[in-house]
GROMACS .gro file of N, CA, C and O in nm:
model
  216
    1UNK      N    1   0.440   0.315   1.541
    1UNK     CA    2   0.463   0.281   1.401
    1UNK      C    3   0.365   0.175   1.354
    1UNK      O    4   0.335   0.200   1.238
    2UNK      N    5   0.306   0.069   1.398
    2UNK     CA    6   0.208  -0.015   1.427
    2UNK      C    7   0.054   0.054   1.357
    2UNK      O    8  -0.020   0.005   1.271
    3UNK      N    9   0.044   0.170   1.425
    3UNK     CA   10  -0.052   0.201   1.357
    3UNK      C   11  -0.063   0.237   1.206
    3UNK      O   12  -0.167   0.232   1.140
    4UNK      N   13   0.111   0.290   1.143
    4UNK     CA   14   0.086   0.341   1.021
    4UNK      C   15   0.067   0.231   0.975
    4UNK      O   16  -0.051   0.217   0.942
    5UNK      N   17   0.132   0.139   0.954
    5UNK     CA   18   0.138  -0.046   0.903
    5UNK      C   19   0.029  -0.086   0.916
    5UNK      O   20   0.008  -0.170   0.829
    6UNK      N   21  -0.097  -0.064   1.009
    6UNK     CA   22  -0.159  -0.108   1.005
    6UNK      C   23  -0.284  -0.047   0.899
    6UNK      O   24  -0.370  -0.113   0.839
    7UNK      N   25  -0.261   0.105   0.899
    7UNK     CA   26  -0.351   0.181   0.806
    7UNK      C   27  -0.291   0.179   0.657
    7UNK      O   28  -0.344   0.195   0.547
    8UNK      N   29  -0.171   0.156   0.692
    8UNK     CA   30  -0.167   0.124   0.500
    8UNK      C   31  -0.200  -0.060   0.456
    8UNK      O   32  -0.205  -0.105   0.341
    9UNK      N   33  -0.212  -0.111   0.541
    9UNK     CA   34  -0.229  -0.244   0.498
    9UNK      C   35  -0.426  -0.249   0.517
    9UNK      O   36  -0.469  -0.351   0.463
   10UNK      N   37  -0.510  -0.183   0.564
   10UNK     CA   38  -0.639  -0.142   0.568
   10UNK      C   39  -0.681  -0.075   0.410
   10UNK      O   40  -0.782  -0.101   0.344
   11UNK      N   41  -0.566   0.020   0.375
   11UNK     CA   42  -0.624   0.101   0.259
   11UNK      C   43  -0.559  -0.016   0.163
   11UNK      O   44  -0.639  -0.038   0.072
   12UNK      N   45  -0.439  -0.101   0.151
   12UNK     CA   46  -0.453  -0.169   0.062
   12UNK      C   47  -0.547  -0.260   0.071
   12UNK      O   48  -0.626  -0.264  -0.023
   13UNK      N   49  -0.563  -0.351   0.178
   13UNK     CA   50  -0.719  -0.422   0.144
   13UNK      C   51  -0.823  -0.395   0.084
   13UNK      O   52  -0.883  -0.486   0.027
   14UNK      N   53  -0.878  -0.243   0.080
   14UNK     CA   54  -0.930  -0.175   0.003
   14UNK      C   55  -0.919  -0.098  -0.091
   14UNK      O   56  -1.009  -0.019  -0.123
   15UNK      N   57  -0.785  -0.109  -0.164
   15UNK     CA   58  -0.762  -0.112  -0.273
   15UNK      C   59  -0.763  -0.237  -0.385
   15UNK      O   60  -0.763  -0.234  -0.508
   16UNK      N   61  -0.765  -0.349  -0.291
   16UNK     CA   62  -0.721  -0.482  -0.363
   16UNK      C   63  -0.868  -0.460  -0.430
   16UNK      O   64  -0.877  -0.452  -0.552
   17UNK      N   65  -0.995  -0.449  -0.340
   17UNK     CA   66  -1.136  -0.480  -0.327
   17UNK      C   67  -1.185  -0.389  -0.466
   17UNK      O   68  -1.267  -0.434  -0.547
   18UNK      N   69  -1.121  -0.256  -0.480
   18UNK     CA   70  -1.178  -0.188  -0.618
   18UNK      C   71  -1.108  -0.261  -0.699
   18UNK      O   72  -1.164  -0.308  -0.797
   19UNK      N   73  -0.976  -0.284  -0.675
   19UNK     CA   74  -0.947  -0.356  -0.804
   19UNK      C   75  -1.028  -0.431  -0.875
   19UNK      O   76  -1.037  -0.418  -0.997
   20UNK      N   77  -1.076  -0.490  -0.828
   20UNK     CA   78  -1.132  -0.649  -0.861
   20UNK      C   79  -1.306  -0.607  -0.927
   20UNK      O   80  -1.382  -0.682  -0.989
   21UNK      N   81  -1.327  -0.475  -0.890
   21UNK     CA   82  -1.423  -0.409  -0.914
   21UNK      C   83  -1.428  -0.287  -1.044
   21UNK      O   84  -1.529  -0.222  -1.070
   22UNK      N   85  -1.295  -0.273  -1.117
   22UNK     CA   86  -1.283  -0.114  -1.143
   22UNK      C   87  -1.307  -0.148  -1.289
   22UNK      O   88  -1.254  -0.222  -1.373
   23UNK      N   89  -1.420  -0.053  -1.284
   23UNK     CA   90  -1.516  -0.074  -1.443
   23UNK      C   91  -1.344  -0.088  -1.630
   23UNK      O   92  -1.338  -0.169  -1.722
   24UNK      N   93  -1.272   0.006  -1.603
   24UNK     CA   94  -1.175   0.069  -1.708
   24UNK      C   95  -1.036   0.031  -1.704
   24UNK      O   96  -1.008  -0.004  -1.589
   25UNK      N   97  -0.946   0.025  -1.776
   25UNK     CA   98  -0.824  -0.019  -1.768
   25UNK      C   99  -0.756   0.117  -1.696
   25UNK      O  100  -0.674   0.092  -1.608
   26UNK      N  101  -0.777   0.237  -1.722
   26UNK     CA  102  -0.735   0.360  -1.646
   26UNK      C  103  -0.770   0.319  -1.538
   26UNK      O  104  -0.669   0.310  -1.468
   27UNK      N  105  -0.901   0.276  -1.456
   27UNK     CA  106  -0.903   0.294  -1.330
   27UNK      C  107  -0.786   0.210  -1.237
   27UNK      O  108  -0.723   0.245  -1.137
   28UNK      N  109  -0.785   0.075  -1.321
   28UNK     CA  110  -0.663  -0.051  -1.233
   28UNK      C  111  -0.578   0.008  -1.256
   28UNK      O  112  -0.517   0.030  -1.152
   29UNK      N  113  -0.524   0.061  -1.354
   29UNK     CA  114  -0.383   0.101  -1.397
   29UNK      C  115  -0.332   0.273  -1.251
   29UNK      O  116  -0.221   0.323  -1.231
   30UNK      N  117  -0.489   0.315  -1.176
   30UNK     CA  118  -0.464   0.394  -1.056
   30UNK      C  119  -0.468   0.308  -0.932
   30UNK      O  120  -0.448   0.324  -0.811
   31UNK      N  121  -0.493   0.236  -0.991
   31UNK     CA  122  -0.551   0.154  -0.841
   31UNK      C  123  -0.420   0.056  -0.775
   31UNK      O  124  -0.391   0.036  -0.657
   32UNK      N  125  -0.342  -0.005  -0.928
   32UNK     CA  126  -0.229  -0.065  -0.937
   32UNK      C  127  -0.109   0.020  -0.865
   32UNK      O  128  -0.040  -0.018  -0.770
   33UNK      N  129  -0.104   0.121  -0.921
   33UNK     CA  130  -0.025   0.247  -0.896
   33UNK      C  131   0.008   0.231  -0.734
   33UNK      O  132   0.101   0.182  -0.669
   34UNK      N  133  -0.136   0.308  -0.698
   34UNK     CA  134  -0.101   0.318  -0.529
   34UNK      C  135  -0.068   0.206  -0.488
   34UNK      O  136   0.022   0.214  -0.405
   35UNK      N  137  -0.120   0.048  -0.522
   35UNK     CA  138  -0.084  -0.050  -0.444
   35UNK      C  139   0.099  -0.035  -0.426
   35UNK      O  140   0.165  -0.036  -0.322
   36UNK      N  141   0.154  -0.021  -0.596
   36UNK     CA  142   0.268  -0.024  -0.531
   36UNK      C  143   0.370   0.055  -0.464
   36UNK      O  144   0.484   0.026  -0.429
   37UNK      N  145   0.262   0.227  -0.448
   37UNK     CA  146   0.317   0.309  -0.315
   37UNK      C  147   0.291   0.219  -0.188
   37UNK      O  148   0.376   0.195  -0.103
   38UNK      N  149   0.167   0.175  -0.188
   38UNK     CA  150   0.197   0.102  -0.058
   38UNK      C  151   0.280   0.014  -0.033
   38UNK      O  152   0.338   0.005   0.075
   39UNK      N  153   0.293  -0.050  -0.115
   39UNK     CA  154   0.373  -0.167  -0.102
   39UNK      C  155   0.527  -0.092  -0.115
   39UNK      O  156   0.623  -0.168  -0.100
   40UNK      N  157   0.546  -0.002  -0.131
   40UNK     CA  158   0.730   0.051  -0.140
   40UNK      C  159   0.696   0.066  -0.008
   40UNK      O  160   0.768  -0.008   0.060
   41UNK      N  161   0.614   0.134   0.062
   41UNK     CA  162   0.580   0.202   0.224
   41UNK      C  163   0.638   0.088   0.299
   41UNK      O  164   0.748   0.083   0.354
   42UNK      N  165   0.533  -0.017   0.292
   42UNK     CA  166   0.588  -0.096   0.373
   42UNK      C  167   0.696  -0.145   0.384
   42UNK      O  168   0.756  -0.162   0.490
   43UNK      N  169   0.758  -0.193   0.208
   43UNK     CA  170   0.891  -0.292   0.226
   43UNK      C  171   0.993  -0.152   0.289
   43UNK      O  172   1.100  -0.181   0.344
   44UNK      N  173   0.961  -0.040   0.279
   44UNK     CA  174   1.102   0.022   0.374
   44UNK      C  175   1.077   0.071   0.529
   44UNK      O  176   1.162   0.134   0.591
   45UNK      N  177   0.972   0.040   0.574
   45UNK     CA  178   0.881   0.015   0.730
   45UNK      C  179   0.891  -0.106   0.718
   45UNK      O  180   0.774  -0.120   0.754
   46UNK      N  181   0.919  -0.196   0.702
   46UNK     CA  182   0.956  -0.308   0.756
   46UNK      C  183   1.096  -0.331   0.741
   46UNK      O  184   1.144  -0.440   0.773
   47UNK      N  185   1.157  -0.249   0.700
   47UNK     CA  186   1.342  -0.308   0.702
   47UNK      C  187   1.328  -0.243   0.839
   47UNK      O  188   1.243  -0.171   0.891
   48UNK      N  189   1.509  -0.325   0.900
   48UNK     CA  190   1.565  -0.290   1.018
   48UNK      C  191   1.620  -0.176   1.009
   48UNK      O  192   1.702  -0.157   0.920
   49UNK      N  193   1.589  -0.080   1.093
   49UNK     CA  194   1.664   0.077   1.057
   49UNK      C  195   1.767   0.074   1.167
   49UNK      O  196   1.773  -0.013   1.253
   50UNK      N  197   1.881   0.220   1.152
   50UNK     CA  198   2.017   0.188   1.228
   50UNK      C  199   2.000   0.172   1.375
   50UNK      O  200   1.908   0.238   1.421
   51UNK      N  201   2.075   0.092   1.466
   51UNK     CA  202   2.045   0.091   1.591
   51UNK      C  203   2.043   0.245   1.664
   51UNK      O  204   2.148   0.308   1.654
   52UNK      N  205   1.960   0.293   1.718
   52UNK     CA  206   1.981   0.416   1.801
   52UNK      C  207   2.045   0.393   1.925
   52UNK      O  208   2.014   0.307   2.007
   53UNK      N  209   2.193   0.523   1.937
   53UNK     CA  210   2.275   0.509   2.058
   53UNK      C  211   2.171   0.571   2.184
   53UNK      O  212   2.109   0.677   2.176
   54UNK      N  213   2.170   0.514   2.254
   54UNK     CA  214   2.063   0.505   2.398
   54UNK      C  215   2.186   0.574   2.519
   54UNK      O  216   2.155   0.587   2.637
   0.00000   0.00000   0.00000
């Protein structure tokens, strides 16, 4: 799981990076967007999920 967390926190770094770059208000307003798919990704990959019976 480590790795997905780690590739969505890679593509947001590089999303932050166009941001800060994106010629049009359409483009932030896509760029904004995905950040906060990523950011839903993570905050529910990072909650505690139910204990599994072992």
């Amino acid at each position: 799981m480590s790795t997905v967390i780690e590739n969505l926190l890679a593509r947001k770094q590089k999303l932050v990076e166009q941001l800060e770059k994106a010629p049009s208000v359409e483009d932030r307003d896509k760029i904004e967007h995905q950040l906060e798919q990523i950011n839903t990704a993570l905050d529910f990959l990072d909650r505690p999920g139910p204990k599994s019976a072992e």
